[in-house]
Amino acid sequence: MIASLDVRTLAVVALIVFMSITAILLLVFFTRRVYPGFRGWLLWQICITLGMLAFALRGPDPPPIQMMLITGVLLLAPTFLYDGLIRFYGVYQSIWPSGLNYLLVAMVLAVEWYFAYVAPDLDGRIVAYSLTRAALMFRCAIEPLQVAAARRSPSFLSLVVIMVAVSINDLHHAWVAMQPGPIVDLIESDSVRRALLSGVAGDVLAAYVLLLLNSERLEAELRAARHDIELLARTDSLTGLWNRRHFEDTVETEIERARRYGTPLSLLTLDADHFKRINDSHGHHVGDDVLREIARLLGLQIRRSDLLCRWGGEEFMVLVPETDGDRAAAMAEKIRERVAAHEFDGVGRVTVSIGVGQAGPHETADAWLRRVDAALYEAKLQGRNRVVLADGPAVAVPVA
């Protein structure tokens, strides 16, 4: 089957495929977001295309210098591929690992010159080329695996399989050329036919995986950006606490969980006393510092399971799961004492008023918040700097 294929026709088909892949990579490079290393992948494909173009246009008896140029261009291809993969994964900071590849290519070209002009030996040139290409492709496959991101990527692992297969194929070509017998015929050799067929298959698969790697990184960045945007939308920019939107999205879930498991759920609503005086007397920048410091003090007094948010202005909310009203009131009293004892820079002492309430068995979130807010208002009426427990049922929420 393979012997019936015309080498020149295969070379033209391979050239068309390589040119198409080069055009796709160029289009992506100039019109899409690409990452460090993609330029190396593009140069890899350009070198393969140029090498195949020269091979397809060669005459029946090409001069050795022409074959040396083709060899040099084709060996630069895996060198550029290596550069691209190393940069994409940030394997090395030094240029020496890549420099060794270029040095190797230069040495092989010297060997090619020797076997072309000093001791003419076509098989020797094929062995030198095949062994060098196998070594370069093996480096491309193995060295990026030093980075965890490469080891965790199924796409890159599939590329490793492709590159190792190419290396094994090149080793096979070298072994065939070293066998005793007639010199390999570049026109009618089955080895050349297999090299062209495997080259096309390997190039198509490798180019697809490289594009996939670039696309996967772009998708990862987009996911991270969406996460950051969502986090910003739920975070108070001044204090770094959760904001009102996050609280409102969470409170219904916590109520349902408390009802499902029959556990109490309480809420603290906290407001800084006479905060307008601070802004009027010291300026809004000092007021902002006070709010940030209150947020820090609150964070030190609550548990990891509690939800702390800035409700707006100088008002804060603390959602306290698995805690009844009495224990929540005791917690609020500790917070009040801690804030009252703190010395705020440029202001001195600041006090807070706190309303506390436990969710009722069938109470809606809005009704619960209004009841706790009424307790906060009562704390203000009673002279501020105090904790008031809201009226209402103080029992564990039953299972729905």
Tab-separated table of N, CA and C in Angstrom, residues 1-15 18 51-52 54-56 58-60 62 67 70-71 74 122-123 125-127 129-130 133 169-170 172-177 182-201:
chain	number	residue	atom	x	y	z
A	1	MET	N	0.842	-1.206	0.000
A	1	MET	CA	0.000	0.000	0.000
A	1	MET	C	0.872	1.250	0.000
A	2	ILE	N	1.808	1.335	0.970
A	2	ILE	CA	2.669	2.512	1.052
A	2	ILE	C	3.549	2.634	-0.174
A	3	ALA	N	4.031	1.460	-0.707
A	3	ALA	CA	4.938	1.485	-1.850
A	3	ALA	C	4.266	2.039	-3.098
A	4	SER	N	2.927	2.007	-3.149
A	4	SER	CA	2.223	2.493	-4.341
A	4	SER	C	2.072	4.011	-4.336
A	5	LEU	N	2.391	4.669	-3.233
A	5	LEU	CA	2.236	6.120	-3.142
A	5	LEU	C	3.444	6.819	-3.745
A	6	ASP	N	3.170	7.858	-4.526
A	6	ASP	CA	4.251	8.630	-5.146
A	6	ASP	C	4.807	9.646	-4.145
A	7	VAL	N	6.125	9.639	-3.969
A	7	VAL	CA	6.763	10.495	-2.973
A	7	VAL	C	6.524	11.964	-3.295
A	8	ARG	N	6.650	12.338	-4.571
A	8	ARG	CA	6.456	13.749	-4.941
A	8	ARG	C	5.012	14.196	-4.646
A	9	THR	N	4.054	13.322	-4.953
A	9	THR	CA	2.658	13.651	-4.667
A	9	THR	C	2.428	13.792	-3.162
A	10	LEU	N	3.025	12.876	-2.401
A	10	LEU	CA	2.919	12.962	-0.943
A	10	LEU	C	3.528	14.263	-0.429
A	11	ALA	N	4.636	14.668	-1.025
A	11	ALA	CA	5.295	15.901	-0.592
A	11	ALA	C	4.409	17.118	-0.868
A	12	VAL	N	3.730	17.106	-2.026
A	12	VAL	CA	2.835	18.226	-2.352
A	12	VAL	C	1.650	18.255	-1.405
A	13	VAL	N	1.074	17.076	-1.128
A	13	VAL	CA	-0.052	17.009	-0.189
A	13	VAL	C	0.379	17.498	1.186
A	14	ALA	N	1.554	17.040	1.630
A	14	ALA	CA	2.073	17.467	2.933
A	14	ALA	C	2.275	18.980	2.958
A	15	LEU	N	2.790	19.525	1.856
A	15	LEU	CA	3.011	20.962	1.773
A	15	LEU	C	1.701	21.737	1.899
A	18	PHE	N	0.619	21.612	5.512
A	18	PHE	CA	1.462	22.465	6.356
A	18	PHE	C	1.158	23.950	6.127
A	51	GLY	N	10.609	23.999	4.914
A	51	GLY	CA	11.399	22.799	4.639
A	51	GLY	C	10.705	21.876	3.664
A	52	MET	N	9.386	21.706	3.839
A	52	MET	CA	8.645	20.844	2.924
A	52	MET	C	8.537	21.471	1.537
A	54	ALA	N	10.818	23.368	0.107
A	54	ALA	CA	12.110	23.127	-0.540
A	54	ALA	C	12.247	21.664	-0.952
A	55	PHE	N	11.739	20.741	-0.098
A	55	PHE	CA	11.830	19.311	-0.417
A	55	PHE	C	10.966	18.983	-1.635
A	56	ALA	N	9.769	19.576	-1.709
A	56	ALA	CA	8.860	19.283	-2.829
A	56	ALA	C	9.378	19.850	-4.143
A	58	ARG	N	12.598	20.254	-4.946
A	58	ARG	CA	13.962	19.830	-5.263
A	58	ARG	C	13.965	19.026	-6.569
A	59	GLY	N	15.080	18.995	-7.243
A	59	GLY	CA	15.211	18.215	-8.461
A	59	GLY	C	15.499	16.757	-8.156
A	60	PRO	N	15.635	15.932	-9.211
A	60	PRO	CA	15.901	14.499	-8.997
A	60	PRO	C	17.263	14.249	-8.357
A	62	PRO	N	19.347	16.700	-6.206
A	62	PRO	CA	19.614	18.021	-5.621
A	62	PRO	C	21.044	18.136	-5.115
A	67	MET	N	20.204	20.253	0.187
A	67	MET	CA	19.714	19.327	1.211
A	67	MET	C	20.163	19.761	2.599
A	70	ILE	N	17.741	22.423	3.661
A	70	ILE	CA	16.474	21.812	4.065
A	70	ILE	C	16.603	21.195	5.448
A	71	THR	N	17.712	20.512	5.674
A	71	THR	CA	17.953	19.899	6.985
A	71	THR	C	17.988	20.952	8.085
A	74	LEU	N	14.454	22.297	8.782
A	74	LEU	CA	13.612	21.308	9.459
A	74	LEU	C	14.066	21.058	10.897
A	122	LEU	N	25.109	9.534	2.137
A	122	LEU	CA	23.718	9.959	2.325
A	122	LEU	C	23.113	9.328	3.575
A	123	ASP	N	23.437	8.047	3.802
A	123	ASP	CA	22.915	7.396	5.006
A	123	ASP	C	23.417	8.085	6.267
A	125	ARG	N	24.118	11.218	6.606
A	125	ARG	CA	23.372	12.471	6.767
A	125	ARG	C	21.975	12.199	7.329
A	126	ILE	N	21.339	11.112	6.851
A	126	ILE	CA	20.004	10.766	7.359
A	126	ILE	C	20.075	10.397	8.837
A	127	VAL	N	21.095	9.626	9.216
A	127	VAL	CA	21.254	9.236	10.624
A	127	VAL	C	21.459	10.471	11.501
A	129	TYR	N	20.604	13.604	10.926
A	129	TYR	CA	19.370	14.385	10.989
A	129	TYR	C	18.335	13.717	11.889
A	130	SER	N	18.112	12.420	11.702
A	130	SER	CA	17.054	11.723	12.429
A	130	SER	C	17.338	11.667	13.922
A	133	ARG	N	16.831	15.228	15.409
A	133	ARG	CA	15.415	15.584	15.511
A	133	ARG	C	14.735	14.794	16.628
A	169	ASN	N	9.724	7.423	15.831
A	169	ASN	CA	9.726	7.278	14.373
A	169	ASN	C	11.054	7.732	13.777
A	170	ASP	N	11.602	8.835	14.302
A	170	ASP	CA	12.908	9.302	13.816
A	170	ASP	C	14.017	8.310	14.160
A	172	HIS	N	13.635	5.171	14.364
A	172	HIS	CA	13.462	4.069	13.410
A	172	HIS	C	14.111	4.421	12.061
A	173	HIS	N	13.934	5.662	11.607
A	173	HIS	CA	14.566	6.073	10.350
A	173	HIS	C	16.084	5.975	10.455
A	174	ALA	N	16.621	6.394	11.593
A	174	ALA	CA	18.075	6.313	11.776
A	174	ALA	C	18.529	4.853	11.757
A	175	TRP	N	17.761	3.982	12.395
A	175	TRP	CA	18.126	2.556	12.443
A	175	TRP	C	18.097	1.944	11.035
A	176	VAL	N	17.063	2.301	10.251
A	176	VAL	CA	16.966	1.792	8.878
A	176	VAL	C	18.156	2.259	8.047
A	177	ALA	N	18.547	3.534	8.194
A	177	ALA	CA	19.664	4.074	7.418
A	177	ALA	C	20.981	3.434	7.818
A	182	PRO	N	21.768	-1.124	0.158
A	182	PRO	CA	21.802	0.052	-0.720
A	182	PRO	C	21.453	1.324	0.039
A	183	ILE	N	21.950	2.450	-0.452
A	183	ILE	CA	21.688	3.756	0.143
A	183	ILE	C	20.211	4.088	-0.004
A	184	VAL	N	19.663	4.749	1.020
A	184	VAL	CA	18.253	5.133	0.987
A	184	VAL	C	17.977	6.018	-0.225
A	185	ASP	N	16.929	5.652	-0.962
A	185	ASP	CA	16.514	6.417	-2.136
A	185	ASP	C	15.483	7.463	-1.695
A	186	LEU	N	15.810	8.749	-1.873
A	186	LEU	CA	14.916	9.819	-1.440
A	186	LEU	C	13.678	9.945	-2.319
A	187	ILE	N	13.642	9.221	-3.435
A	187	ILE	CA	12.501	9.286	-4.338
A	187	ILE	C	11.577	8.088	-4.156
A	188	GLU	N	12.125	6.903	-4.000
A	188	GLU	CA	11.315	5.690	-3.980
A	188	GLU	C	11.340	4.949	-2.649
A	189	SER	N	11.986	5.488	-1.636
A	189	SER	CA	12.119	4.775	-0.370
A	189	SER	C	10.810	4.753	0.410
A	190	ASP	N	10.438	3.558	0.921
A	190	ASP	CA	9.280	3.459	1.804
A	190	ASP	C	9.506	4.236	3.088
A	191	SER	N	10.774	4.350	3.512
A	191	SER	CA	11.092	5.102	4.724
A	191	SER	C	10.718	6.572	4.559
A	192	VAL	N	10.971	7.124	3.363
A	192	VAL	CA	10.607	8.517	3.100
A	192	VAL	C	9.091	8.667	3.052
A	193	ARG	N	8.408	7.685	2.461
A	193	ARG	CA	6.938	7.740	2.408
A	193	ARG	C	6.356	7.726	3.819
A	194	ARG	N	6.878	6.829	4.654
A	194	ARG	CA	6.379	6.771	6.031
A	194	ARG	C	6.679	8.067	6.780
A	195	ALA	N	7.849	8.644	6.502
A	195	ALA	CA	8.210	9.899	7.167
A	195	ALA	C	7.236	11.014	6.790
A	196	LEU	N	6.856	11.076	5.503
A	196	LEU	CA	5.917	12.106	5.061
A	196	LEU	C	4.538	11.900	5.681
A	197	LEU	N	4.060	10.651	5.666
A	197	LEU	CA	2.739	10.372	6.229
A	197	LEU	C	2.697	10.653	7.736
A	198	SER	N	3.718	10.171	8.449
A	198	SER	CA	3.746	10.410	9.893
A	198	SER	C	3.945	11.884	10.203
A	199	GLY	N	4.699	12.585	9.325
A	199	GLY	CA	4.913	14.018	9.529
A	199	GLY	C	3.626	14.799	9.415
A	200	VAL	N	2.792	14.449	8.430
A	200	VAL	CA	1.509	15.137	8.262
A	200	VAL	C	0.596	14.860	9.459
A	201	ALA	N	0.485	13.589	9.835
A	201	ALA	CA	-0.394	13.230	10.957
A	201	ALA	C	0.069	13.896	12.256
